[in-house]
PDB file of C-alpha atoms in Angstrom:
ATOM      1  CA  MET A 283     -57.525 188.409-115.215  1.00  0.00           C
ATOM      2  CA  SER A 284     -60.201 190.256-113.262  1.00  0.00           C
ATOM      3  CA  ASP A 285     -59.136 192.297-110.237  1.00  0.00           C
ATOM      4  CA  ASP A 286     -61.813 194.145-108.282  1.00  0.00           C
ATOM      5  CA  THR A 287     -59.356 195.944-106.034  1.00  0.00           C
ATOM      6  CA  ASP A 288     -59.585 198.223-103.036  1.00  0.00           C
ATOM      7  CA  SER A 289     -55.921 199.095-102.474  1.00  0.00           C
ATOM      8  CA  LYS A 290     -56.510 201.153 -99.338  1.00  0.00           C
ATOM      9  CA  THR A 291     -54.851 199.896 -96.175  1.00  0.00           C
ATOM     10  CA  ARG A 292     -57.150 199.884 -93.133  1.00  0.00           C
ATOM     11  CA  ILE A 293     -57.348 198.473 -89.633  1.00  0.00           C
ATOM     12  CA  LEU A 294     -60.154 196.023 -88.889  1.00  0.00           C
ATOM     13  CA  THR A 295     -61.142 194.672 -85.472  1.00  0.00           C
ATOM     14  CA  VAL A 296     -61.915 191.072 -84.540  1.00  0.00           C
ATOM     15  CA  ILE A 297     -65.567 191.101 -83.377  1.00  0.00           C
ATOM     16  CA  GLU A 298     -66.141 187.346 -83.296  1.00  0.00           C
ATOM     17  CA  ARG A 299     -63.895 184.289 -83.103  1.00  0.00           C
ATOM     18  CA  ILE A 300     -65.396 180.852 -83.705  1.00  0.00           C
ATOM     19  CA  GLU A 301     -63.440 177.595 -83.404  1.00  0.00           C
ATOM     20  CA  GLU A 302     -64.696 175.332 -86.193  1.00  0.00           C
ATOM     21  CA  PRO A 303     -63.998 171.591 -86.478  1.00  0.00           C
ATOM     22  CA  GLY A 304     -60.837 170.573 -88.304  1.00  0.00           C
ATOM     23  CA  ASP A 305     -58.617 173.231 -86.664  1.00  0.00           C
ATOM     24  CA  ILE A 306     -60.266 176.010 -88.680  1.00  0.00           C
ATOM     25  CA  LEU A 307     -60.754 179.419 -87.085  1.00  0.00           C
ATOM     26  CA  ARG A 308     -63.675 181.504 -88.342  1.00  0.00           C
ATOM     27  CA  VAL A 309     -63.241 185.209 -87.693  1.00  0.00           C
ATOM     28  CA  LYS A 310     -65.486 188.204 -88.242  1.00  0.00           C
ATOM     29  CA  LEU A 311     -63.753 191.527 -88.877  1.00  0.00           C
ATOM     30  CA  ALA A 312     -65.359 194.960 -88.706  1.00  0.00           C
ATOM     31  CA  ALA A 313     -64.404 198.621 -88.781  1.00  0.00           C
ATOM     32  CA  PRO A 314     -63.495 199.908 -85.284  1.00  0.00           C
ATOM     33  CA  ASP A 315     -66.263 202.522 -85.526  1.00  0.00           C
ATOM     34  CA  GLY A 316     -68.808 200.073 -86.912  1.00  0.00           C
ATOM     35  CA  ALA A 317     -68.945 201.807 -90.297  1.00  0.00           C
ATOM     36  CA  ALA A 318     -69.941 199.904 -93.429  1.00  0.00           C
ATOM     37  CA  LEU A 319     -67.063 198.216 -95.217  1.00  0.00           C
ATOM     38  CA  PRO A 320     -66.300 198.377 -98.954  1.00  0.00           C
ATOM     39  CA  ALA A 321     -68.474 195.980-100.927  1.00  0.00           C
ATOM     40  CA  PHE A 322     -66.884 192.831-102.298  1.00  0.00           C
ATOM     41  CA  THR A 323     -67.746 190.343-105.011  1.00  0.00           C
ATOM     42  CA  ALA A 324     -67.967 186.578-104.520  1.00  0.00           C
ATOM     43  CA  GLY A 325     -64.520 184.987-104.784  1.00  0.00           C
ATOM     44  CA  ALA A 326     -62.690 187.972-103.286  1.00  0.00           C
ATOM     45  CA  HIS A 327     -59.985 187.795-100.627  1.00  0.00           C
ATOM     46  CA  LEU A 328     -58.300 190.041 -98.087  1.00  0.00           C
ATOM     47  CA  ASP A 329     -54.563 190.623 -97.764  1.00  0.00           C
ATOM     48  CA  ILE A 330     -53.869 190.500 -94.024  1.00  0.00           C
ATOM     49  CA  ARG A 331     -50.669 191.580 -92.322  1.00  0.00           C
ATOM     50  CA  LEU A 332     -49.512 189.298 -89.515  1.00  0.00           C
ATOM     51  CA  SER A 333     -47.091 191.336 -87.467  1.00  0.00           C
ATOM     52  CA  ALA A 334     -45.865 190.519 -83.953  1.00  0.00           C
ATOM     53  CA  GLY A 335     -42.308 190.215 -82.670  1.00  0.00           C
ATOM     54  CA  ASP A 336     -40.185 188.496 -85.311  1.00  0.00           C
ATOM     55  CA  THR A 337     -43.259 187.739 -87.443  1.00  0.00           C
ATOM     56  CA  ASP A 338     -44.077 190.142 -90.269  1.00  0.00           C
ATOM     57  CA  LEU A 339     -45.982 188.408 -93.062  1.00  0.00           C
ATOM     58  CA  TRP A 340     -48.739 189.148 -95.547  1.00  0.00           C
ATOM     59  CA  ARG A 341     -51.199 186.366 -96.277  1.00  0.00           C
ATOM     60  CA  GLN A 342     -54.337 186.117 -98.406  1.00  0.00           C
ATOM     61  CA  TYR A 343     -57.611 184.750 -96.996  1.00  0.00           C
ATOM     62  CA  SER A 344     -60.836 184.304 -98.947  1.00  0.00           C
ATOM     63  CA  LEU A 345     -64.002 186.013 -97.803  1.00  0.00           C
ATOM     64  CA  CYS A 346     -66.680 183.455 -96.954  1.00  0.00           C
ATOM     65  CA  SER A 347     -69.545 185.717 -95.894  1.00  0.00           C
ATOM     66  CA  ASP A 348     -72.530 186.897 -97.909  1.00  0.00           C
ATOM     67  CA  PRO A 349     -71.388 189.657-100.304  1.00  0.00           C
ATOM     68  CA  ALA A 350     -74.638 191.471 -99.520  1.00  0.00           C
ATOM     69  CA  GLN A 351     -73.463 191.855 -95.902  1.00  0.00           C
ATOM     70  CA  ILE A 352     -71.099 194.858 -95.617  1.00  0.00           C
ATOM     71  CA  GLY A 353     -71.265 195.340 -91.857  1.00  0.00           C
ATOM     72  CA  HIS A 354     -68.416 192.882 -91.424  1.00  0.00           C
ATOM     73  CA  TYR A 355     -66.108 190.546 -93.327  1.00  0.00           C
ATOM     74  CA  GLU A 356     -65.773 186.865 -92.449  1.00  0.00           C
ATOM     75  CA  ILE A 357     -62.860 184.553 -93.193  1.00  0.00           C
ATOM     76  CA  GLY A 358     -61.853 181.019 -92.242  1.00  0.00           C
ATOM     77  CA  VAL A 359     -58.221 180.047 -91.621  1.00  0.00           C
ATOM     78  CA  LEU A 360     -56.873 176.506 -91.303  1.00  0.00           C
ATOM     79  CA  ARG A 361     -54.098 176.156 -88.752  1.00  0.00           C
ATOM     80  CA  ASP A 362     -51.368 174.318 -90.634  1.00  0.00           C
ATOM     81  CA  PRO A 363     -48.193 173.697 -88.585  1.00  0.00           C
ATOM     82  CA  ASN A 364     -46.393 172.642 -91.764  1.00  0.00           C
ATOM     83  CA  SER A 365     -46.982 175.983 -93.500  1.00  0.00           C
ATOM     84  CA  ARG A 366     -44.535 178.890 -93.499  1.00  0.00           C
ATOM     85  CA  GLY A 367     -45.984 180.369 -90.316  1.00  0.00           C
ATOM     86  CA  GLY A 368     -48.872 182.498 -91.536  1.00  0.00           C
ATOM     87  CA  SER A 369     -51.793 180.373 -90.391  1.00  0.00           C
ATOM     88  CA  VAL A 370     -50.242 179.645 -86.991  1.00  0.00           C
ATOM     89  CA  ALA A 371     -49.610 183.355 -86.489  1.00  0.00           C
ATOM     90  CA  PHE A 372     -53.172 184.213 -87.465  1.00  0.00           C
ATOM     91  CA  HIS A 373     -54.658 181.769 -84.954  1.00  0.00           C
ATOM     92  CA  ARG A 374     -52.426 183.267 -82.259  1.00  0.00           C
ATOM     93  CA  LEU A 375     -53.084 186.914 -83.105  1.00  0.00           C
ATOM     94  CA  ALA A 376     -56.825 186.799 -83.811  1.00  0.00           C
ATOM     95  CA  ALA A 377     -57.968 187.734 -80.304  1.00  0.00           C
ATOM     96  CA  LEU A 378     -61.352 189.334 -79.687  1.00  0.00           C
ATOM     97  CA  GLY A 379     -60.954 193.103 -79.864  1.00  0.00           C
ATOM     98  CA  GLY A 380     -57.584 192.804 -81.580  1.00  0.00           C
ATOM     99  CA  GLY A 381     -56.834 194.486 -84.866  1.00  0.00           C
ATOM    100  CA  PHE A 382     -55.327 193.529 -88.211  1.00  0.00           C
ATOM    101  CA  THR A 383     -53.948 195.690 -90.990  1.00  0.00           C
ATOM    102  CA  ILE A 384     -55.646 194.639 -94.197  1.00  0.00           C
ATOM    103  CA  GLU A 385     -55.656 195.514 -97.883  1.00  0.00           C
ATOM    104  CA  GLY A 386     -58.509 194.702-100.234  1.00  0.00           C
ATOM    105  CA  PRO A 387     -60.912 193.186-100.934  1.00  0.00           C
ATOM    106  CA  ARG A 388     -59.358 191.954-104.163  1.00  0.00           C
ATOM    107  CA  ASN A 389     -60.860 189.431-106.559  1.00  0.00           C
ATOM    108  CA  HIS A 390     -58.820 187.146-108.833  1.00  0.00           C
ATOM    109  CA  PHE A 391     -61.484 184.409-108.692  1.00  0.00           C
ATOM    110  CA  GLU A 392     -64.519 186.168-110.037  1.00  0.00           C
ATOM    111  CA  LEU A 393     -67.884 184.475-110.427  1.00  0.00           C
ATOM    112  CA  ALA A 394     -69.505 184.361-113.879  1.00  0.00           C
ATOM    113  CA  GLU A 395     -72.912 185.544-112.735  1.00  0.00           C
ATOM    114  CA  ASP A 396     -74.550 184.953-116.108  1.00  0.00           C
ATOM    115  CA  ALA A 397     -73.662 181.230-116.255  1.00  0.00           C
ATOM    116  CA  ARG A 398     -76.612 178.935-116.931  1.00  0.00           C
ATOM    117  CA  ARG A 399     -75.212 176.395-114.498  1.00  0.00           C
ATOM    118  CA  THR A 400     -72.444 176.612-111.912  1.00  0.00           C
ATOM    119  CA  VAL A 401     -70.770 173.735-110.083  1.00  0.00           C
ATOM    120  CA  LEU A 402     -68.493 174.541-107.134  1.00  0.00           C
ATOM    121  CA  PHE A 403     -65.835 172.159-105.774  1.00  0.00           C
ATOM    122  CA  GLY A 404     -64.373 172.991-102.364  1.00  0.00           C
ATOM    123  CA  GLY A 405     -61.741 170.779-100.741  1.00  0.00           C
ATOM    124  CA  GLY A 406     -61.116 171.373 -97.025  1.00  0.00           C
ATOM    125  CA  ILE A 407     -60.423 175.056 -96.339  1.00  0.00           C
ATOM    126  CA  GLY A 408     -61.059 175.640-100.056  1.00  0.00           C
ATOM    127  CA  ILE A 409     -64.735 175.809 -99.108  1.00  0.00           C
ATOM    128  CA  THR A 410     -64.389 179.441 -98.000  1.00  0.00           C
ATOM    129  CA  PRO A 411     -64.714 181.272-101.346  1.00  0.00           C
ATOM    130  CA  MET A 412     -67.398 178.773-102.368  1.00  0.00           C
ATOM    131  CA  LEU A 413     -69.595 179.887 -99.470  1.00  0.00           C
ATOM    132  CA  ALA A 414     -69.566 183.474-100.709  1.00  0.00           C
ATOM    133  CA  MET A 415     -70.315 182.231-104.218  1.00  0.00           C
ATOM    134  CA  ALA A 416     -73.234 180.160-102.938  1.00  0.00           C
ATOM    135  CA  TRP A 417     -74.729 183.218-101.233  1.00  0.00           C
ATOM    136  CA  ARG A 418     -74.427 185.237-104.430  1.00  0.00           C
ATOM    137  CA  LEU A 419     -75.770 182.526-106.747  1.00  0.00           C
ATOM    138  CA  HIS A 420     -78.742 182.033-104.436  1.00  0.00           C
ATOM    139  CA  ALA A 421     -79.455 185.779-104.478  1.00  0.00           C
ATOM    140  CA  LEU A 422     -79.393 185.668-108.288  1.00  0.00           C
ATOM    141  CA  ASN A 423     -81.658 182.585-108.319  1.00  0.00           C
ATOM    142  CA  ARG A 424     -79.084 180.686-110.397  1.00  0.00           C
ATOM    143  CA  ASP A 425     -78.772 176.935-110.857  1.00  0.00           C
ATOM    144  CA  PHE A 426     -75.794 175.661-108.873  1.00  0.00           C
ATOM    145  CA  THR A 427     -74.396 172.745-106.877  1.00  0.00           C
ATOM    146  CA  LEU A 428     -71.657 172.886-104.253  1.00  0.00           C
ATOM    147  CA  HIS A 429     -69.532 169.765-103.678  1.00  0.00           C
ATOM    148  CA  TYR A 430     -67.753 169.987-100.313  1.00  0.00           C
ATOM    149  CA  CYS A 431     -64.964 167.446 -99.733  1.00  0.00           C
ATOM    150  CA  THR A 432     -63.306 166.850 -96.358  1.00  0.00           C
ATOM    151  CA  ARG A 433     -61.093 164.200 -94.798  1.00  0.00           C
ATOM    152  CA  SER A 434     -63.535 163.469 -91.999  1.00  0.00           C
ATOM    153  CA  GLU A 435     -67.226 164.051 -91.317  1.00  0.00           C
ATOM    154  CA  ARG A 436     -66.418 165.064 -87.733  1.00  0.00           C
ATOM    155  CA  ALA A 437     -63.787 167.578 -88.879  1.00  0.00           C
ATOM    156  CA  THR A 438     -66.040 169.374 -91.375  1.00  0.00           C
ATOM    157  CA  ALA A 439     -66.155 173.117 -90.762  1.00  0.00           C
ATOM    158  CA  PHE A 440     -69.071 175.463 -91.519  1.00  0.00           C
ATOM    159  CA  ARG A 441     -71.707 172.739 -91.079  1.00  0.00           C
ATOM    160  CA  ASP A 442     -73.910 175.046 -88.994  1.00  0.00           C
ATOM    161  CA  THR A 443     -73.627 177.821 -91.563  1.00  0.00           C
ATOM    162  CA  ILE A 444     -74.606 175.495 -94.385  1.00  0.00           C
ATOM    163  CA  ALA A 445     -77.421 173.862 -92.410  1.00  0.00           C
ATOM    164  CA  THR A 446     -79.163 177.195 -91.812  1.00  0.00           C
ATOM    165  CA  ALA A 447     -78.425 178.774 -95.207  1.00  0.00           C
ATOM    166  CA  PRO A 448     -81.341 179.017 -97.652  1.00  0.00           C
ATOM    167  CA  TRP A 449     -79.160 177.269-100.236  1.00  0.00           C
ATOM    168  CA  GLY A 450     -78.032 174.426 -97.937  1.00  0.00           C
ATOM    169  CA  HIS A 451     -79.959 171.845 -99.948  1.00  0.00           C
ATOM    170  CA  ARG A 452     -77.623 172.522-102.879  1.00  0.00           C
ATOM    171  CA  VAL A 453     -74.570 171.255-100.954  1.00  0.00           C
ATOM    172  CA  VAL A 454     -73.330 167.677-101.442  1.00  0.00           C
ATOM    173  CA  PHE A 455     -70.906 166.476 -98.760  1.00  0.00           C
ATOM    174  CA  HIS A 456     -68.098 164.021 -99.511  1.00  0.00           C
ATOM    175  CA  HIS A 457     -65.968 162.604 -96.662  1.00  0.00           C
ATOM    176  CA  ASP A 458     -62.855 160.443 -96.967  1.00  0.00           C
ATOM    177  CA  ASP A 459     -63.771 158.441 -93.838  1.00  0.00           C
ATOM    178  CA  LEU A 460     -67.194 157.347 -95.094  1.00  0.00           C
ATOM    179  CA  PRO A 461     -68.125 154.717 -97.719  1.00  0.00           C
ATOM    180  CA  GLN A 462     -66.713 154.985-101.220  1.00  0.00           C
ATOM    181  CA  ALA A 463     -70.113 155.584-102.812  1.00  0.00           C
ATOM    182  CA  GLN A 464     -70.453 159.048-101.249  1.00  0.00           C
ATOM    183  CA  ARG A 465     -66.923 160.230-102.065  1.00  0.00           C
ATOM    184  CA  LEU A 466     -66.407 162.683-104.905  1.00  0.00           C
ATOM    185  CA  ASP A 467     -66.403 160.907-108.261  1.00  0.00           C
ATOM    186  CA  PRO A 468     -65.604 163.244-111.169  1.00  0.00           C
ATOM    187  CA  ALA A 469     -67.133 160.833-113.680  1.00  0.00           C
ATOM    188  CA  ARG A 470     -70.424 161.096-111.797  1.00  0.00           C
ATOM    189  CA  ASP A 471     -70.282 164.554-110.234  1.00  0.00           C
ATOM    190  CA  LEU A 472     -68.915 166.688-113.063  1.00  0.00           C
ATOM    191  CA  PRO A 473     -71.702 168.136-115.209  1.00  0.00           C
ATOM    192  CA  ALA A 474     -71.755 167.648-118.960  1.00  0.00           C
ATOM    193  CA  PRO A 475     -69.544 170.222-120.693  1.00  0.00           C
ATOM    194  CA  GLU A 476     -71.613 173.047-122.152  1.00  0.00           C
ATOM    195  CA  ALA A 477     -70.829 176.640-123.095  1.00  0.00           C
ATOM    196  CA  GLY A 478     -72.997 177.990-120.274  1.00  0.00           C
ATOM    197  CA  THR A 479     -71.631 175.689-117.552  1.00  0.00           C
ATOM    198  CA  HIS A 480     -68.848 177.011-115.312  1.00  0.00           C
ATOM    199  CA  LEU A 481     -66.761 175.115-112.747  1.00  0.00           C
ATOM    200  CA  TYR A 482     -64.960 176.580-109.721  1.00  0.00           C
ATOM    201  CA  VAL A 483     -62.275 174.662-107.827  1.00  0.00           C
ATOM    202  CA  CYS A 484     -60.414 175.550-104.630  1.00  0.00           C
ATOM    203  CA  GLY A 485     -58.544 173.475-102.052  1.00  0.00           C
ATOM    204  CA  PRO A 486     -55.259 171.602-101.603  1.00  0.00           C
ATOM    205  CA  GLN A 487     -53.124 171.465-104.736  1.00  0.00           C
ATOM    206  CA  GLY A 488     -53.511 167.695-105.243  1.00  0.00           C
ATOM    207  CA  PHE A 489     -57.297 167.917-104.962  1.00  0.00           C
ATOM    208  CA  MET A 490     -57.441 170.838-107.366  1.00  0.00           C
ATOM    209  CA  ASP A 491     -55.176 169.249-109.963  1.00  0.00           C
ATOM    210  CA  TRP A 492     -57.285 166.063-109.826  1.00  0.00           C
ATOM    211  CA  VAL A 493     -60.589 167.864-110.372  1.00  0.00           C
ATOM    212  CA  ILE A 494     -59.215 170.229-113.020  1.00  0.00           C
ATOM    213  CA  ASP A 495     -57.553 167.423-114.999  1.00  0.00           C
ATOM    214  CA  ALA A 496     -60.770 165.406-114.873  1.00  0.00           C
ATOM    215  CA  ALA A 497     -62.773 168.405-116.072  1.00  0.00           C
ATOM    216  CA  LYS A 498     -60.421 168.998-118.990  1.00  0.00           C
ATOM    217  CA  SER A 499     -60.504 165.311-119.926  1.00  0.00           C
ATOM    218  CA  ALA A 500     -64.303 165.423-119.852  1.00  0.00           C
ATOM    219  CA  GLY A 501     -64.252 168.200-122.431  1.00  0.00           C
ATOM    220  CA  HIS A 502     -64.839 171.318-120.341  1.00  0.00           C
ATOM    221  CA  ALA A 503     -63.349 174.433-121.951  1.00  0.00           C
ATOM    222  CA  PRO A 504     -60.336 175.768-120.010  1.00  0.00           C
ATOM    223  CA  ALA A 505     -61.981 179.210-119.936  1.00  0.00           C
ATOM    224  CA  ASN A 506     -64.914 177.687-118.013  1.00  0.00           C
ATOM    225  CA  ILE A 507     -62.724 176.025-115.375  1.00  0.00           C
ATOM    226  CA  HIS A 508     -61.922 178.590-112.685  1.00  0.00           C
ATOM    227  CA  ARG A 509     -59.403 177.936-109.926  1.00  0.00           C
ATOM    228  CA  GLU A 510     -57.782 179.556-106.934  1.00  0.00           C
ATOM    229  CA  TYR A 511     -54.805 178.091-105.111  1.00  0.00           C
ATOM    230  CA  PHE A 512     -54.189 178.940-101.443  1.00  0.00           C
ATOM    231  CA  SER A 513     -50.641 177.625-101.569  1.00  0.00           C
ATOM    232  CA  ALA A 514     -48.450 175.643-103.899  1.00  0.00           C
ATOM    233  CA  GLN A 515     -45.261 173.652-103.927  1.00  0.00           C
ATOM    234  CA  VAL A 516     -43.028 175.651-106.228  1.00  0.00           C
ATOM    235  CA  ASP A 517     -39.525 174.951-107.523  1.00  0.00           C
ATOM    236  CA  ILE A 518     -37.770 178.284-108.059  1.00  0.00           C
ATOM    237  CA  THR A 519     -34.429 176.804-109.158  1.00  0.00           C
ATOM    238  CA  GLY A 520     -32.967 176.622-112.644  1.00  0.00           C
ATOM    239  CA  GLU A 521     -30.308 177.956-115.002  1.00  0.00           C
ATOM    240  CA  GLY A 522     -29.164 181.523-114.425  1.00  0.00           C
ATOM    241  CA  PHE A 523     -30.381 184.365-116.659  1.00  0.00           C
ATOM    242  CA  GLU A 524     -30.437 188.140-116.841  1.00  0.00           C
ATOM    243  CA  VAL A 525     -33.309 190.543-116.235  1.00  0.00           C
ATOM    244  CA  THR A 526     -33.442 194.142-117.402  1.00  0.00           C
ATOM    245  CA  ALA A 527     -35.760 196.695-115.831  1.00  0.00           C
ATOM    246  CA  SER A 528     -36.650 198.752-118.891  1.00  0.00           C
ATOM    247  CA  ARG A 529     -37.610 201.990-117.149  1.00  0.00           C
ATOM    248  CA  SER A 530     -34.447 202.257-115.076  1.00  0.00           C
ATOM    249  CA  GLY A 531     -32.079 200.466-117.433  1.00  0.00           C
ATOM    250  CA  VAL A 532     -30.808 198.275-114.607  1.00  0.00           C
ATOM    251  CA  THR A 533     -29.769 194.716-115.511  1.00  0.00           C
ATOM    252  CA  VAL A 534     -29.331 192.008-112.873  1.00  0.00           C
ATOM    253  CA  SER A 535     -28.252 188.400-112.900  1.00  0.00           C
ATOM    254  CA  VAL A 536     -30.643 185.834-111.413  1.00  0.00           C
ATOM    255  CA  GLY A 537     -28.724 182.870-110.039  1.00  0.00           C
ATOM    256  CA  PRO A 538     -29.772 179.187-110.015  1.00  0.00           C
ATOM    257  CA  GLU A 539     -31.487 179.484-106.605  1.00  0.00           C
ATOM    258  CA  ASP A 540     -32.389 183.171-106.754  1.00  0.00           C
ATOM    259  CA  THR A 541     -35.658 184.854-107.731  1.00  0.00           C
ATOM    260  CA  ILE A 542     -36.267 187.794-110.027  1.00  0.00           C
ATOM    261  CA  ALA A 543     -37.872 189.782-107.206  1.00  0.00           C
ATOM    262  CA  LYS A 544     -34.930 189.278-104.847  1.00  0.00           C
ATOM    263  CA  ALA A 545     -32.306 190.036-107.500  1.00  0.00           C
ATOM    264  CA  LEU A 546     -34.067 193.281-108.439  1.00  0.00           C
ATOM    265  CA  ALA A 547     -34.536 194.238-104.778  1.00  0.00           C
ATOM    266  CA  ARG A 548     -30.776 193.987-104.202  1.00  0.00           C
ATOM    267  CA  ALA A 549     -30.336 196.435-107.082  1.00  0.00           C
ATOM    268  CA  GLY A 550     -32.769 198.877-105.487  1.00  0.00           C
ATOM    269  CA  ILE A 551     -35.865 197.994-107.542  1.00  0.00           C
ATOM    270  CA  SER A 552     -38.675 196.920-105.261  1.00  0.00           C
ATOM    271  CA  ILE A 553     -41.647 194.895-106.509  1.00  0.00           C
ATOM    272  CA  PRO A 554     -44.407 194.122-103.971  1.00  0.00           C
ATOM    273  CA  VAL A 555     -44.324 190.416-103.036  1.00  0.00           C
ATOM    274  CA  LYS A 556     -46.664 188.717-100.573  1.00  0.00           C
ATOM    275  CA  CYS A 557     -47.249 184.978-101.030  1.00  0.00           C
ATOM    276  CA  GLU A 558     -43.815 184.044-102.499  1.00  0.00           C
ATOM    277  CA  GLU A 559     -45.471 180.946-104.010  1.00  0.00           C
ATOM    278  CA  GLY A 560     -47.029 182.349-107.178  1.00  0.00           C
ATOM    279  CA  VAL A 561     -50.619 182.109-106.004  1.00  0.00           C
ATOM    280  CA  CYS A 562     -51.721 185.647-105.083  1.00  0.00           C
ATOM    281  CA  GLY A 563     -50.827 187.739-108.147  1.00  0.00           C
ATOM    282  CA  THR A 564     -49.365 190.662-106.198  1.00  0.00           C
ATOM    283  CA  CYS A 565     -46.062 190.566-108.076  1.00  0.00           C
ATOM    284  CA  VAL A 566     -47.348 190.080-111.642  1.00  0.00           C
ATOM    285  CA  THR A 567     -45.188 192.154-113.989  1.00  0.00           C
ATOM    286  CA  ASP A 568     -45.394 192.834-117.726  1.00  0.00           C
ATOM    287  CA  VAL A 569     -42.798 191.171-119.969  1.00  0.00           C
ATOM    288  CA  LEU A 570     -41.500 193.249-122.897  1.00  0.00           C
ATOM    289  CA  ASP A 571     -39.003 190.760-124.307  1.00  0.00           C
ATOM    290  CA  GLY A 572     -37.892 187.199-123.663  1.00  0.00           C
ATOM    291  CA  THR A 573     -39.706 183.979-122.784  1.00  0.00           C
ATOM    292  CA  PRO A 574     -40.902 183.353-119.213  1.00  0.00           C
ATOM    293  CA  ASP A 575     -40.638 179.975-117.509  1.00  0.00           C
ATOM    294  CA  HIS A 576     -43.875 180.058-115.529  1.00  0.00           C
ATOM    295  CA  ARG A 577     -43.726 178.405-112.107  1.00  0.00           C
ATOM    296  CA  ASP A 578     -46.829 180.076-110.638  1.00  0.00           C
ATOM    297  CA  GLN A 579     -50.405 178.863-110.132  1.00  0.00           C
ATOM    298  CA  PHE A 580     -51.939 182.310-110.642  1.00  0.00           C
ATOM    299  CA  LEU A 581     -51.886 182.998-114.377  1.00  0.00           C
ATOM    300  CA  THR A 582     -54.355 181.212-116.625  1.00  0.00           C
ATOM    301  CA  ASP A 583     -53.194 178.797-119.332  1.00  0.00           C
ATOM    302  CA  GLU A 584     -54.019 181.458-121.919  1.00  0.00           C
ATOM    303  CA  GLU A 585     -51.988 184.129-120.108  1.00  0.00           C
ATOM    304  CA  ARG A 586     -49.045 181.772-119.789  1.00  0.00           C
ATOM    305  CA  ALA A 587     -49.149 180.947-123.489  1.00  0.00           C
ATOM    306  CA  GLU A 588     -49.264 184.629-124.347  1.00  0.00           C
ATOM    307  CA  GLY A 589     -46.054 185.203-122.363  1.00  0.00           C
ATOM    308  CA  SER A 590     -46.673 188.890-121.672  1.00  0.00           C
ATOM    309  CA  MET A 591     -46.778 188.594-117.849  1.00  0.00           C
ATOM    310  CA  ILE A 592     -44.732 186.888-115.157  1.00  0.00           C
ATOM    311  CA  CYS A 593     -44.930 186.292-111.400  1.00  0.00           C
ATOM    312  CA  VAL A 594     -41.489 187.505-110.348  1.00  0.00           C
ATOM    313  CA  CYS A 595     -41.641 185.879-106.900  1.00  0.00           C
ATOM    314  CA  CYS A 596     -41.078 182.395-108.324  1.00  0.00           C
ATOM    315  CA  SER A 597     -41.013 182.199-112.143  1.00  0.00           C
ATOM    316  CA  ARG A 598     -37.859 182.194-114.236  1.00  0.00           C
ATOM    317  CA  ALA A 599     -36.797 182.560-117.880  1.00  0.00           C
ATOM    318  CA  ARG A 600     -36.576 180.047-120.709  1.00  0.00           C
ATOM    319  CA  SER A 601     -34.576 182.564-122.724  1.00  0.00           C
ATOM    320  CA  LYS A 602     -31.150 183.942-121.806  1.00  0.00           C
ATOM    321  CA  SER A 603     -32.730 187.194-120.654  1.00  0.00           C
ATOM    322  CA  LEU A 604     -35.988 188.964-119.902  1.00  0.00           C
ATOM    323  CA  VAL A 605     -36.929 192.622-120.246  1.00  0.00           C
ATOM    324  CA  LEU A 606     -39.605 193.718-117.780  1.00  0.00           C
ATOM    325  CA  ASP A 607     -41.767 196.831-117.767  1.00  0.00           C
ATOM    326  CA  ILE A 608     -40.525 198.218-114.464  1.00  0.00           C
TER     327      ILE A 608
END
C-alpha cells in the first residue's frame, strides 16, 4: 500500500470558495504567506481538522487540482446532511480568509504512471481524485478515458473546469436523468482486460461495488483495479475477543459493540483514528498473531488475505484473540 506522506501539521488559508452545482463546495487553500506548498501526487488527499464549538473532527478530502500546481491545493466537498457532520461543518467553516489545520498530502490511491491505458470512473463527488489524475495523465501524454457519472446533468460539478481543460475531450459524461443509452454500461464502457490496463474507481459505495464487481467479472486482475472509498457503511459488532498490545503487554477485552481502538484507548494505549469507517488507513496496525475479521474498505484483497494488518477503528477478530505490534 503506497503512502506518499507529509506528516507535518500546517495551517492553510481559504483563498477561493466556489459553489458548484449539486451542493458541492470547491475550495482553494494556500499558505498564509503565499509560499509554495509540498508537492503531491495524483490521487492524494488532505486530512483536514474541522474544529469549532462542539465540533472537533478529522476528515479526508481528495485533491482535485493539477499536481504540477503547488501554489495552492484545491478540494471539492459534497454537503451531505446524512453524514456524521464533517461535510456540513466544512461548508460552514470554509469562509474566505479562514484557516484550516491540515496534515498531508497523503496518497493511498496512487496512479500507475507507466500504464499503457488508464480508465477512470468517478461517481458524484468521487470525481475529485480523478481530476488530478487526468491532469497528470495528460502531462505524461498517456492514453486515458474518464467516465463521470452523476444523478443529474444540471447538478454536475466541475463542468467549467473540464470544459476548459486540455484533456476535456477525454471525459464521457453519464447522467441518471438522461436517456438510458448514455448511462454508464460496464459491458460497453469497461476496456478489455490487459496487463497494461489499469482502472480507477471512486464514488458512493454502491456505485463502486457495481463497477468493481463488473470489472472482476470481465477478467480484470484485482491488482489493476484501484479504488478509494470516501465513506462506507460498516458493521463493527460481533463476538467478543481479546487483544494484546505486544510492546506494553497490556491485554484488553473487546465487547460485542466495542472497537479495538476504543478498548485500547481506555487502557491508556492511543492509536490515531480519523475516519472511524475503515476508509482512510490512519489506524492500520500490524498483526503479530491471530486472524483479523476485516470490516474496512482500505486494505486490498491481497493485504486482507495476508492477515498481517488490521484497521483497528472498525475491524474485529475471527480468532479468540489478536496480538498487535503496538
